Tab-separated table of C-alpha atoms in Angstrom:
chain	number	residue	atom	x	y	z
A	92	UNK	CA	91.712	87.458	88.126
A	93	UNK	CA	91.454	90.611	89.891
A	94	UNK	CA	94.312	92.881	90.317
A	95	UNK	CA	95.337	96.416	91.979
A	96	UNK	CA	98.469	97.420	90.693
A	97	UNK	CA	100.647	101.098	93.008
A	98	UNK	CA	103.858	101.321	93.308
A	99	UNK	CA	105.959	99.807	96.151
A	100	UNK	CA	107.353	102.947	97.885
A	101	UNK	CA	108.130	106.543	96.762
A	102	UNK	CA	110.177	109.373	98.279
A	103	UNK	CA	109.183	113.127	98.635
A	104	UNK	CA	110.192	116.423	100.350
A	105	UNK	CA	108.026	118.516	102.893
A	106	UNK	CA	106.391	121.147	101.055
A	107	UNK	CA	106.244	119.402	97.907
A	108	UNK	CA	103.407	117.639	96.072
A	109	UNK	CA	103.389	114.013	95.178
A	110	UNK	CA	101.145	111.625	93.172
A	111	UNK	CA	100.164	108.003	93.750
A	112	UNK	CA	99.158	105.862	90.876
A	113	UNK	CA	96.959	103.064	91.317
A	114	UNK	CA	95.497	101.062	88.115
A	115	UNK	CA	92.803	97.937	88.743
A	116	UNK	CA	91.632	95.055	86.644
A	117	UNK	CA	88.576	93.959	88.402
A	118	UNK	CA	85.135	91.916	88.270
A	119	UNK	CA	82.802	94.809	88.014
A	120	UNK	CA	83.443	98.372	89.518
A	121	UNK	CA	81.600	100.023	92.225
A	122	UNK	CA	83.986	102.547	93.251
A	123	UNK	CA	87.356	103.003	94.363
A	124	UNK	CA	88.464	103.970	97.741
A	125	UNK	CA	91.817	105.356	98.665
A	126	UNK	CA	93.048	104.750	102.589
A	127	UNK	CA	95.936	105.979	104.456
A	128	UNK	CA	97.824	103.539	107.347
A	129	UNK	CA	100.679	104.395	109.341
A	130	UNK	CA	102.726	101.393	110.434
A	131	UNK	CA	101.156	99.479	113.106
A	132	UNK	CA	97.393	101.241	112.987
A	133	UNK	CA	94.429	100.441	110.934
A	134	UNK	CA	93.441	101.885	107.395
A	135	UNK	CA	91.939	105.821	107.541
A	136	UNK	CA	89.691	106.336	104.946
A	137	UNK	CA	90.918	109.166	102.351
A	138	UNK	CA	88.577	109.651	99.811
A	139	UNK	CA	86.010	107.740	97.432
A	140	UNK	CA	85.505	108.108	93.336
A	141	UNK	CA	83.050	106.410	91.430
A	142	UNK	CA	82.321	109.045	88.728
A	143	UNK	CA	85.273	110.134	86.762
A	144	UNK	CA	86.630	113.039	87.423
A	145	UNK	CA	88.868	115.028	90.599
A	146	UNK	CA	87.597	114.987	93.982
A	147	UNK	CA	89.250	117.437	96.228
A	148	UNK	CA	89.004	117.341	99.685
A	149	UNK	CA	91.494	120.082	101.609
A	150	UNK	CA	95.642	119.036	100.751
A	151	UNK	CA	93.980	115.562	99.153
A	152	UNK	CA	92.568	115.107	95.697
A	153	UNK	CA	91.665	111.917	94.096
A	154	UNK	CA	91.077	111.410	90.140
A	155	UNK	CA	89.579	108.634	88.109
A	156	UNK	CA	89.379	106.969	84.786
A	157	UNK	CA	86.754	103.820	84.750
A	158	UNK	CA	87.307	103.572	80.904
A	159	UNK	CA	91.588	103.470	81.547
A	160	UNK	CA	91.166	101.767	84.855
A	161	UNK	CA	93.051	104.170	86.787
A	162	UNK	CA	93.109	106.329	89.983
A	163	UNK	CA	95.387	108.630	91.654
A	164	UNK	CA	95.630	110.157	95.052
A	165	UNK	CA	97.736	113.539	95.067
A	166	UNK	CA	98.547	115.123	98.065
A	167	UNK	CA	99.740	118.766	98.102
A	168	UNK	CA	101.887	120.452	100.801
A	169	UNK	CA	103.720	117.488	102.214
A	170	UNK	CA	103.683	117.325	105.747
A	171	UNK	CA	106.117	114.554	107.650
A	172	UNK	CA	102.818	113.233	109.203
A	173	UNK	CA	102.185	112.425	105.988
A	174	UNK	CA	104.517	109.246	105.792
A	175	UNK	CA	102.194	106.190	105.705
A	176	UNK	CA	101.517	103.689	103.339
A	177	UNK	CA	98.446	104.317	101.048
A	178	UNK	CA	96.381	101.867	100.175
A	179	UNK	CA	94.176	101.673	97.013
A	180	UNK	CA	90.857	99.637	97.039
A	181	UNK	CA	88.165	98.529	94.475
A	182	UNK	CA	84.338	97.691	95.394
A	183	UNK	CA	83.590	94.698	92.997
A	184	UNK	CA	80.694	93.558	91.539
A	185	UNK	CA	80.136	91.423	94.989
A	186	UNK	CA	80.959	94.829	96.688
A	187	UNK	CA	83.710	93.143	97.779
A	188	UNK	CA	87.078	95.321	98.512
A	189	UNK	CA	89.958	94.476	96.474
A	190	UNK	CA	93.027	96.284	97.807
A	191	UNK	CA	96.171	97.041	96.380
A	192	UNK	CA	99.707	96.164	98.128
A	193	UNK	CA	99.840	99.726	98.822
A	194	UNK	CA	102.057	102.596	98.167
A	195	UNK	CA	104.845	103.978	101.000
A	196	UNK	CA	105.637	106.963	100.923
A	197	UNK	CA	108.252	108.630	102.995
A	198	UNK	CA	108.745	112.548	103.467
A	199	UNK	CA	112.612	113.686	103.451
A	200	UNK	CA	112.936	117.045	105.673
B	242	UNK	CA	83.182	110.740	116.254
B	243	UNK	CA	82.024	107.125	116.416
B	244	UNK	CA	84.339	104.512	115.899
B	245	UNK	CA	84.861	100.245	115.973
B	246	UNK	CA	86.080	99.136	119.044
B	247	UNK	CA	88.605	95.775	118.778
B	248	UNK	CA	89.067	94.110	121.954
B	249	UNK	CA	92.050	92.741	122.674
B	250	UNK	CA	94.510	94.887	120.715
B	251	UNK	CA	97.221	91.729	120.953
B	252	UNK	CA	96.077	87.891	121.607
B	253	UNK	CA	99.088	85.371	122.457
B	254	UNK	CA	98.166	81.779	121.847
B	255	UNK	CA	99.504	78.300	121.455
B	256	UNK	CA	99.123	76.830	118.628
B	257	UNK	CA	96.222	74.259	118.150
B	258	UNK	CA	94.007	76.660	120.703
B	259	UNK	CA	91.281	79.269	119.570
B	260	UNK	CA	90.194	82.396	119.428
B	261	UNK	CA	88.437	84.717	119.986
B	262	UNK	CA	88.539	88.614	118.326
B	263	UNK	CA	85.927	91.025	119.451
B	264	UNK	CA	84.593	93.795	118.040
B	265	UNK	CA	81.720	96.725	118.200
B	266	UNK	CA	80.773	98.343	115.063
B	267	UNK	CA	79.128	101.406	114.699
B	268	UNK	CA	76.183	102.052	116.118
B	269	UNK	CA	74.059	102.247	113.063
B	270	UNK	CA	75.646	100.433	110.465
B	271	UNK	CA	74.218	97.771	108.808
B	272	UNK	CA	77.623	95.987	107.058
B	273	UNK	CA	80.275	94.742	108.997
B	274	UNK	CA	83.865	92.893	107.866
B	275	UNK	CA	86.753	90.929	108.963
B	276	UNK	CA	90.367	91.671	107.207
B	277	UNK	CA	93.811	90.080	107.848
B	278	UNK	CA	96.486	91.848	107.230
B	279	UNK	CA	100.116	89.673	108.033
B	280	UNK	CA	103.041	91.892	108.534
B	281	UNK	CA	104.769	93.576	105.207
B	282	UNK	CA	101.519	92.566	103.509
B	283	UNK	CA	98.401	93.822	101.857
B	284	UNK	CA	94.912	93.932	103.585
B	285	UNK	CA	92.895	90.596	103.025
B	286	UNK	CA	89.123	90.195	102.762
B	287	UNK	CA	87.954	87.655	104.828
B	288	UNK	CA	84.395	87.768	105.056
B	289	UNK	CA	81.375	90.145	105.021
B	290	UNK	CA	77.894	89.851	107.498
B	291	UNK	CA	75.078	91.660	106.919
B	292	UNK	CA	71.684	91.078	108.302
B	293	UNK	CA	72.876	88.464	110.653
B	294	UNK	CA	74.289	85.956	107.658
B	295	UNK	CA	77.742	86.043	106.251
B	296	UNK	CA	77.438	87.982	102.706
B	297	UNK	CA	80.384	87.191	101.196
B	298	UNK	CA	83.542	85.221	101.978
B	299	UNK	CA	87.148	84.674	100.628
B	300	UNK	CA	89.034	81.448	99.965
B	301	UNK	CA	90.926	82.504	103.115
B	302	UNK	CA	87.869	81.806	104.865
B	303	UNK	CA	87.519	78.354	105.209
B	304	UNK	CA	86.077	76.380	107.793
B	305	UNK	CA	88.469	77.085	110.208
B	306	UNK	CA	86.758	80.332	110.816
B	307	UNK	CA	83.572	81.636	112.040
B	308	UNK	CA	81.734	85.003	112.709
B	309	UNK	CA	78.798	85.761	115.050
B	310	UNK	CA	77.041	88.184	115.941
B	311	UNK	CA	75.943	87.074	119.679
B	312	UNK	CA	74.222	90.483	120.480
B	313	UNK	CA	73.153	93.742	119.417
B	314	UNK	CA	75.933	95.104	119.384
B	315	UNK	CA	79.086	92.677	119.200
B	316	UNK	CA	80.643	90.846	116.200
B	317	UNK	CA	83.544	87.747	116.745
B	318	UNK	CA	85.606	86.047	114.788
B	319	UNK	CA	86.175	82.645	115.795
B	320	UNK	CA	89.188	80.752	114.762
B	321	UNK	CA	89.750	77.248	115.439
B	322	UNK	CA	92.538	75.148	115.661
B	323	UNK	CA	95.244	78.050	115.140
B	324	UNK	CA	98.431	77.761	112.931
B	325	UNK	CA	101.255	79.705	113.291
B	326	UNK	CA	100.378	81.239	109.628
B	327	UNK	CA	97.207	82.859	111.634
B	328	UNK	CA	99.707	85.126	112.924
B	329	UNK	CA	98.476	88.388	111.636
B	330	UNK	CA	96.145	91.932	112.595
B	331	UNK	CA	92.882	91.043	112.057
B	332	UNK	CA	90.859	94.431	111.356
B	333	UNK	CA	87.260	94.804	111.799
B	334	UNK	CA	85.760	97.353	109.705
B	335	UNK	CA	81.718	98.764	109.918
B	336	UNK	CA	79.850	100.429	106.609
B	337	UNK	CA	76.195	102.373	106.277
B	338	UNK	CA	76.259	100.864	103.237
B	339	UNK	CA	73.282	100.197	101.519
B	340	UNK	CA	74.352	98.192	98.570
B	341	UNK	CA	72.469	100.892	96.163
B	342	UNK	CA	74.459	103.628	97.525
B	343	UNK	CA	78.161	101.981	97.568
B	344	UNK	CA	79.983	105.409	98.619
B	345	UNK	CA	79.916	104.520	102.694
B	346	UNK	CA	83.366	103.857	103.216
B	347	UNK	CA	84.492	101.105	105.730
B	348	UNK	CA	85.828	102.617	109.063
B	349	UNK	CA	88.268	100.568	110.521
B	350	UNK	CA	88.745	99.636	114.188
B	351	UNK	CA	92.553	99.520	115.492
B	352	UNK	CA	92.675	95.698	115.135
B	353	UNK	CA	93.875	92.939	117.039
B	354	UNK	CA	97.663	91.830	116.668
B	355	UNK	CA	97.259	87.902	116.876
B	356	UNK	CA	100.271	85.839	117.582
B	357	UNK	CA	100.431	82.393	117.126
B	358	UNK	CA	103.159	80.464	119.467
């Protein structure tokens, strides 16, 4: 079966940087696609890796591993804006999103 | 910036009636996608419609549910006979994507909070 695996919920202070884990098992790979959502409001699109490697974009960065199955989102310079569930996604072979459970993460003053 | 429009943000029905959930994608995309998402939970794929067919559909997507695409520009999901397990936001989302360049990313509308009475 296919399966996105991030942690439930993590805690971090403003100011500080924090890193999101996600790791897949799916049918095929055609990129992976990291979304923020704040309670209540639809998924933002973050940031999209298909090659490995970092992609930075401003206070984000994503990373990937196809060969270990494995993404992260880091985000530098916590803001409290920043508290929002993030939500990691696979295209499959059927280019067919798979998202994870996603990861909440709440900013502490 | 462009954006998908839902229409109506939150749907009250009875039970046993249907619905429904409006949307307008983007302008110039070509790929466009129902999701569920029922509160505390993850985002579920219901179905994709390109090029006026459904493309792909989940289990969840039986035949209780429908999409059209009545105009140019509009895109509805039907559902039929609703349970009080339909009780969800149901999120339309648009892509460019051509399937030989997969890094369009879906851009979500604000969704439609559906409750089921």
């Amino acid at each position: 079966g296919q399966n996105i695996d991030q942690p439930t919920e993590m805690t971090a202070t403003e100011g500080a940087i924090v890193q999101i884990n996600c790791t897949y098992q799916t049918s095929g790979f055609n990129g992976l696609f990291w979304y923020q959502q704040h309670a209540g409001e639809a998924p933002t699109f973050l940031s999209y890796n298909v090659l490995d490697g970092l992609e930075e974009k401003g206070r984000f960065s994503s990373f990937l591993s196809r060969s270990k199955g494995y993404s992260y989102l880091l985000l530098k310079e916590l803001q409290m804006k920043d508290s929002a569930s993030y939500l990691c996604a696979v295209l499959d072979s059927n280019y067919q999103l798979i998202w994870g459970a996603g990861t909440k993460l709440i900013i502490k003053p | 910036e462009p954006e998908v429009t839902q229409t109506p943000s939150h749907q009250v029905t009875q039970m046993g009636q249907e619905v429904i959930l409006r949307c307008v994608p983007i302008s110039n995309h070509l790929y466009f996608y129902w999701y569920r998402q029922i509160l505390g939970q993850k985002v579920e794929f219901l179905v994709s419609f390109y090029n006026n067919e459904i493309s792909e559909k989940s289990e969840i997507f039986d035949d209780q549910f429908s999409v059209e695409r009545p105009d140019g520009s509009n895109f509805t999901l039907k559902i039929r006979s609703t349970k009080l397990e339909d009780s969800a936001m149901y999120f339309c989302a648009s892509s460019a994507n051509d399937r030989g360049h997969s890094n369009q990313p879906q851009h979500f509308g604000d969704g439609t909070r559906l409750s089921i009475l």
